[in-house]
CSV table of C-alpha atoms and ligand atoms in Angstrom, one decimal:
chain,number,residue,atom,x,y,z
I,563,MET,CA,143.4,330.8,220.3
I,564,ARG,CA,140.4,332.0,217.7
I,565,ASN,CA,141.9,332.2,214.6
I,566,VAL,CA,142.8,328.2,213.9
I,567,THR,CA,143.5,328.3,210.4
I,568,VAL,CA,144.8,324.9,207.9
I,569,ASP,CA,148.2,326.6,208.0
I,570,ASN,CA,148.4,326.6,211.9
I,571,VAL,CA,145.7,324.2,213.2
I,572,THR,CA,148.3,321.5,213.8
I,573,GLU,CA,150.7,323.2,217.1
I,574,VAL,CA,147.3,325.0,218.7
I,575,VAL,CA,146.5,321.3,219.3
I,576,ILE,CA,149.6,320.5,219.8
I,577,ASP,CA,150.2,323.8,222.4
I,578,SER,CA,146.8,322.6,223.9
I,579,LEU,CA,148.3,319.1,225.4
I,580,GLY,CA,149.1,319.4,229.6
I,581,LYS,CA,147.5,323.4,229.5
I,582,HIS,CA,145.0,322.8,231.7
I,583,ALA,CA,146.4,319.8,233.9
I,584,ASP,CA,150.1,317.9,234.2
I,585,ILE,CA,150.3,315.0,232.0
I,586,PRO,CA,153.3,312.5,231.6
I,587,ALA,CA,156.3,312.8,228.9
I,588,ARG,CA,155.0,309.7,227.4
I,589,GLN,CA,150.8,311.1,227.0
I,590,ARG,CA,152.6,314.3,225.5
I,591,GLU,CA,155.1,312.2,222.9
I,592,ILE,CA,152.2,310.0,222.0
I,593,MET,CA,149.6,312.5,221.6
I,594,GLU,CA,151.8,314.9,219.6
I,595,SER,CA,153.0,312.4,217.2
I,596,LEU,CA,149.1,311.2,217.3
I,597,ILE,CA,147.9,314.8,216.1
I,598,ARG,CA,150.5,315.4,213.6
I,599,HIS,CA,149.7,312.4,211.8
I,600,LEU,CA,146.5,311.9,211.6
I,601,HIS,CA,146.3,316.1,210.6
I,602,GLY,CA,149.3,315.3,208.3
I,603,PHE,CA,146.8,312.4,206.6
I,604,CYS,CA,143.4,314.6,206.5
I,605,LYS,CA,145.9,317.3,204.7
I,606,ASP,CA,147.6,314.6,202.5
I,607,VAL,CA,144.4,313.1,201.2
I,608,ASN,CA,142.6,316.3,201.6
I,609,LEU,CA,140.0,314.7,203.3
I,610,THR,CA,136.6,315.0,202.2
I,611,HIS,CA,133.5,316.1,205.6
I,612,ASP,CA,131.7,312.7,203.7
I,613,GLU,CA,134.8,310.8,203.9
I,614,PHE,CA,135.5,311.6,208.0
I,615,LEU,CA,131.3,311.0,208.8
I,616,ALA,CA,132.0,307.5,206.8
I,617,ALA,CA,135.2,307.1,208.6
I,618,CYS,CA,133.3,307.6,212.1
I,619,ASP,CA,130.5,305.5,211.3
I,620,TYR,CA,132.9,302.6,210.5
I,621,LEU,CA,134.4,302.9,213.5
I,622,GLY,CA,131.4,302.9,215.4
I,623,ARG,CA,130.1,300.0,213.9
I,624,ALA,CA,133.9,298.3,214.3
I,625,GLY,CA,133.7,298.8,217.8
I,626,ALA,CA,130.6,297.3,218.0
I,627,MET,CA,131.5,293.6,216.3
I,628,CYS,CA,133.8,293.8,219.5
I,629,SER,CA,133.1,291.0,222.1
I,630,SER,CA,134.8,288.1,224.3
I,631,LYS,CA,134.8,286.3,221.1
I,632,ARG,CA,136.6,288.8,218.9
I,633,GLN,CA,138.8,292.1,219.2
I,634,GLU,CA,137.8,293.8,215.8
I,635,PHE,CA,140.4,296.4,216.2
I,636,ILE,CA,143.5,293.1,216.7
I,637,LEU,CA,141.9,292.6,212.7
I,638,LEU,CA,142.1,296.1,211.2
I,639,ALA,CA,145.5,296.7,212.5
I,640,ASP,CA,146.3,293.4,211.6
I,641,ILE,CA,145.4,294.0,208.4
I,642,LEU,CA,147.0,297.2,207.7
I,643,GLY,CA,150.2,295.6,209.4
I,644,VAL,CA,150.3,297.4,212.4
I,645,GLU,CA,150.4,294.1,214.4
I,646,VAL,CA,152.9,293.0,213.3
I,647,LEU,CA,155.6,296.6,213.5
I,648,VAL,CA,154.3,297.1,217.2
I,649,ASP,CA,156.0,293.3,217.6
I,650,MET,CA,158.7,294.3,216.1
I,651,LEU,CA,159.3,296.8,217.8
I,652,SER,CA,158.4,296.0,221.0
I,653,ASN,CA,160.6,292.3,220.0
I,654,PRO,CA,164.0,293.5,218.3
I,655,VAL,CA,165.9,290.7,217.9
I,656,SER,CA,169.3,291.2,219.7
I,657,GLY,CA,171.3,287.6,219.0
I,658,ASN,CA,170.5,284.0,217.8
I,659,GLU,CA,166.7,283.8,219.5
I,660,THR,CA,163.9,282.8,217.7
I,661,ILE,CA,162.0,285.4,215.7
I,662,SER,CA,158.8,286.2,216.8
I,663,THR,CA,155.4,287.5,215.1
I,664,VAL,CA,152.0,288.2,215.7
I,665,LEU,CA,149.4,286.5,218.3
I,666,GLY,CA,146.6,287.1,216.1
I,667,PRO,CA,143.0,287.0,218.1
I,668,PHE,CA,143.0,283.4,218.2
I,669,PHE,CA,144.5,282.7,221.4
I,670,ARG,CA,143.1,281.2,224.2
I,671,GLU,CA,144.1,280.7,228.0
I,672,ASN,CA,144.7,277.7,229.7
I,673,ALA,CA,144.7,274.7,226.8
I,674,PRO,CA,145.0,271.7,228.5
I,675,ILE,CA,148.5,270.5,229.7
I,676,LEU,CA,149.2,267.3,227.8
I,677,PRO,CA,151.6,264.3,228.8
I,678,LYS,CA,154.9,265.1,225.9
I,679,GLY,CA,154.3,263.4,222.8
I,680,ALA,CA,150.3,263.6,223.2
I,681,SER,CA,147.6,264.7,220.7
I,682,THR,CA,145.8,267.9,220.0
I,683,VAL,CA,143.9,266.8,217.8
I,684,GLN,CA,140.4,265.7,219.4
I,685,LYS,CA,138.1,265.4,216.4
I,686,SER,CA,139.0,264.3,213.1
I,687,PHE,CA,138.4,265.6,210.0
I,688,GLU,CA,138.1,263.8,206.5
I,689,GLY,CA,141.2,264.5,204.5
I,690,GLU,CA,143.1,265.6,207.5
I,691,GLU,CA,147.3,265.0,207.3
I,692,THR,CA,148.3,264.4,210.8
I,693,VAL,CA,152.3,265.6,212.5
I,694,TYR,CA,154.2,264.0,214.8
I,695,ILE,CA,155.5,268.0,216.2
I,696,GLU,CA,159.7,267.9,218.2
I,697,GLY,CA,162.1,270.2,218.9
I,698,TYR,CA,164.3,271.6,221.5
I,699,VAL,CA,164.1,275.0,223.3
I,700,ARG,CA,167.3,275.9,224.8
I,701,ASP,CA,169.2,279.7,225.3
I,702,VAL,CA,171.2,281.6,223.0
I,703,ASN,CA,174.2,279.7,224.5
I,704,GLY,CA,173.0,276.4,223.0
I,705,LYS,CA,171.8,275.5,226.5
I,706,PRO,CA,169.0,273.6,227.2
I,707,ILE,CA,166.2,274.6,229.2
I,708,ALA,CA,164.0,272.8,231.0
I,709,GLY,CA,160.6,272.9,232.0
I,710,ALA,CA,159.7,275.6,229.1
I,711,VAL,CA,156.5,275.1,228.2
I,712,VAL,CA,155.3,275.3,224.3
I,713,ASP,CA,152.0,276.2,223.9
I,714,ILE,CA,150.5,274.9,220.7
I,715,TRP,CA,147.3,276.1,218.6
I,716,GLU,CA,146.4,275.7,215.5
I,717,ASP,CA,142.6,275.9,212.9
I,718,ALA,CA,140.8,273.0,211.7
I,719,PRO,CA,140.6,270.8,208.6
I,720,ASN,CA,137.9,273.5,207.9
I,721,GLY,CA,139.5,276.8,208.0
I,722,LEU,CA,138.7,277.3,211.7
I,723,TYR,CA,139.8,277.5,215.0
I,724,GLU,CA,138.4,275.7,218.2
I,725,ASN,CA,136.7,278.2,219.3
I,726,HIS,CA,134.5,280.1,216.2
I,727,ASP,CA,132.9,276.6,215.4
I,728,PRO,CA,130.9,275.6,217.5
I,729,ASP,CA,131.0,271.6,216.1
I,730,GLN,CA,134.8,270.9,217.6
I,731,PRO,CA,135.2,270.5,220.9
I,732,ASP,CA,136.3,272.7,223.4
I,733,TYR,CA,140.0,273.1,223.2
I,734,ASN,CA,140.2,270.9,220.2
I,735,LEU,CA,143.7,271.3,218.8
I,736,ARG,CA,144.8,273.3,220.9
I,737,GLY,CA,147.8,272.0,224.3
I,738,ARG,CA,150.9,273.2,226.4
I,739,PHE,CA,153.7,270.8,226.4
I,740,GLN,CA,156.9,270.8,228.7
I,741,THR,CA,160.1,270.5,227.7
I,742,ASP,CA,161.8,267.6,229.4
I,743,GLU,CA,165.2,267.5,230.8
I,744,SER,CA,167.1,267.8,227.7
I,745,GLY,CA,164.8,270.6,226.4
I,746,HIS,CA,163.3,268.5,224.2
I,747,TYR,CA,159.7,268.8,223.0
I,748,ALA,CA,156.9,266.5,221.2
I,749,CYS,CA,153.5,267.0,220.3
I,750,ARG,CA,151.2,265.2,218.0
I,751,ALA,CA,148.3,267.5,216.2
I,752,ILE,CA,147.6,267.8,212.0
I,753,ARG,CA,148.9,270.0,208.9
I,754,PRO,CA,147.3,273.2,209.7
I,755,VAL,CA,145.6,274.6,206.2
I,756,PRO,CA,145.7,278.1,204.7
I,757,TYR,CA,142.5,280.1,205.4
I,758,PRO,CA,140.3,283.1,205.8
I,759,ILE,CA,141.0,285.3,208.5
I,760,PRO,CA,137.7,286.5,209.6
I,761,SER,CA,136.3,288.9,206.7
I,762,ASP,CA,132.4,289.7,207.2
I,763,GLU,CA,131.2,293.0,208.7
I,764,THR,CA,134.0,296.4,208.9
I,765,ALA,CA,137.5,293.6,208.4
I,766,GLY,CA,135.9,292.4,205.3
I,767,GLN,CA,135.2,296.1,204.1
I,768,LEU,CA,138.7,297.3,205.1
I,769,ILE,CA,140.7,294.4,202.5
I,770,ARG,CA,137.9,295.1,200.1
I,771,TYR,CA,138.6,298.8,200.0
I,772,MET,CA,142.2,298.1,200.0
I,773,GLY,CA,142.0,295.6,197.1
I,774,HIS,CA,143.1,292.7,199.0
I,775,HIS,CA,142.4,289.0,200.3
I,776,PRO,CA,141.8,287.6,203.6
I,777,MET,CA,144.2,284.6,203.4
I,778,ARG,CA,146.4,283.4,205.7
I,779,PRO,CA,149.3,280.5,204.8
I,780,GLY,CA,149.4,277.7,206.8
I,781,HIS,CA,150.6,277.8,210.6
I,782,ILE,CA,150.7,276.4,213.9
I,783,HIS,CA,150.8,279.0,216.6
I,784,MET,CA,153.6,278.6,219.2
I,785,PHE,CA,154.0,280.3,222.9
I,786,VAL,CA,156.5,279.4,224.5
I,787,VAL,CA,157.5,280.4,227.8
I,788,ALA,CA,159.8,279.5,230.6
I,789,GLU,CA,161.3,281.0,233.9
I,790,GLY,CA,164.0,283.5,233.5
I,791,TYR,CA,163.4,284.1,229.6
I,792,ARG,CA,161.4,286.5,227.2
I,793,PRO,CA,157.8,284.5,226.6
I,794,LEU,CA,158.1,283.7,222.6
I,795,ILE,CA,155.0,284.2,220.5
I,796,SER,CA,155.1,282.7,217.2
I,797,GLN,CA,154.4,280.6,214.6
I,798,ILE,CA,155.7,277.8,212.3
I,799,PHE,CA,154.7,278.5,208.7
I,800,ASP,CA,154.3,275.5,206.6
I,801,SER,CA,157.1,275.9,203.7
I,802,SER,CA,154.7,273.7,200.9
I,803,SER,CA,151.6,276.3,201.7
I,804,GLU,CA,150.0,279.1,199.2
I,805,TYR,CA,149.8,282.2,200.5
I,806,LEU,CA,153.6,282.2,201.9
I,807,ASP,CA,154.4,285.4,200.1
I,808,GLU,CA,151.2,287.3,200.2
I,809,ASP,CA,149.7,286.5,204.0
I,810,SER,CA,147.1,288.8,204.5
I,811,VAL,CA,148.8,289.4,208.2
I,812,PHE,CA,152.3,290.5,206.3
I,813,ALA,CA,153.6,287.8,209.5
I,814,VAL,CA,155.4,285.0,207.5
I,815,LYS,CA,159.2,285.2,208.1
I,816,GLU,CA,161.4,283.3,206.6
I,817,GLU,CA,163.1,281.7,208.9
I,818,LEU,CA,159.9,280.7,211.0
I,819,ILE,CA,159.1,278.5,207.6
I,820,GLY,CA,159.4,274.4,208.6
I,821,GLU,CA,159.2,271.5,206.8
I,822,PHE,CA,156.6,269.0,206.8
I,823,LYS,CA,158.3,265.7,206.0
I,824,LYS,CA,156.9,262.3,205.2
I,825,ALA,CA,157.0,260.2,208.1
I,826,PRO,CA,159.3,257.6,208.4
I,827,GLU,CA,157.4,253.9,207.4
I,828,GLY,CA,155.4,252.7,210.2
I,829,SER,CA,155.1,255.7,212.0
I,830,ASP,CA,151.7,256.1,213.8
I,831,THR,CA,151.6,260.0,212.0
I,832,ASP,CA,151.6,261.1,208.2
I,833,LEU,CA,154.5,263.3,208.9
I,834,VAL,CA,156.9,265.1,210.8
I,835,LEU,CA,157.6,268.5,211.3
I,836,ARG,CA,160.8,269.5,213.7
I,837,PHE,CA,161.2,273.0,214.9
I,838,ASP,CA,163.8,274.0,217.6
I,839,PHE,CA,163.0,277.4,219.4
I,840,THR,CA,165.7,279.6,221.3
I,841,LEU,CA,165.0,282.2,224.2
I,842,ALA,CA,166.2,285.0,225.0
I,843,ALA,CA,167.3,286.1,228.3
I,844,ALA,CA,165.0,287.8,230.2
I,845,ASN,CA,167.8,290.0,231.6
I,846,PRO,CA,170.4,289.3,229.7
I,847,GLN,CA,172.9,291.3,232.1
I,848,LYS,CA,172.4,288.7,234.6
I,849,ALA,CA,172.3,285.6,232.5
I,850,ALA,CA,176.2,286.3,231.4
I,851,ALA,CA,176.7,287.1,234.8
I,852,GLU,CA,176.2,283.8,236.0
G,989,BEZ,C1,145.9,284.5,213.5
G,989,BEZ,O1,146.9,283.5,212.6
G,989,BEZ,O2,145.3,283.2,213.8
G,989,BEZ,C2,145.4,286.0,212.8
G,989,BEZ,C3,146.5,286.5,212.9
G,989,BEZ,C4,146.1,287.7,212.8
G,989,BEZ,C5,144.9,288.4,212.5
G,989,BEZ,C6,143.7,287.1,212.1
G,989,BEZ,C7,144.5,285.7,212.7
G,990,FE,FE1,146.0,281.4,212.8
């Protein structure tokens, strides 16, 4: 094709797909839609060449920010609501299972395995409020799931996760807890505080370009796994936190809001939080037949 025009360029590029080498159907589907949307976007906003060059420079700088400690593109996707959208598309709710939400960039594998009821707090901060968190992990029929692993992580009262704060001990405020025979889990932690997502460099530039703010409401991350069930990546949000209605990454779901209540007299924590999880079977047909 020698005469590429504004009107035919989209079809010309799509026609090139698989012309010189076979490509799988899914690859074709992804590329065709990507080309249509990218071309549509450029036409919609009548993108100028200067804006195009600025975008290329921006993406180059975002790539240079990536390291084993920081994945800038996940952050950019979060700011644009893309991670929460992909999560909802990948984990459609089909019954009464607990809803998922974004993993975020601060998860670390291999958190310490702690005994039931133990504390994840290795370093205390002034003014922190301790909380006893407990609940049950069950299947969609209410049957307790024994041996499920509840992986928990949260920010410190200074708004930083341990791996972004050289003054916190390794794996502070992180731990994995197993459910007992009745599906019960328990741990001690602290009330999470609202914090800004990393907003220096390119993520911050995008937030400012959108005229948004970087704050997330106070939340505790939970990753629940059990053999035979779909892994659940979710968060519990503090019902009294600021920013519940304006989360910078759009991850709040009504049913994930939990109440941090004042602990009964004589307790060894300031607060208590009860939160139950319901896991969907990995293979619902097999589970129904059993
Ligand atoms: C988080 O919840 O830790 C998070 C999620 C998305 C972007 C940044 C942080
Ligand atoms: Fe978080």
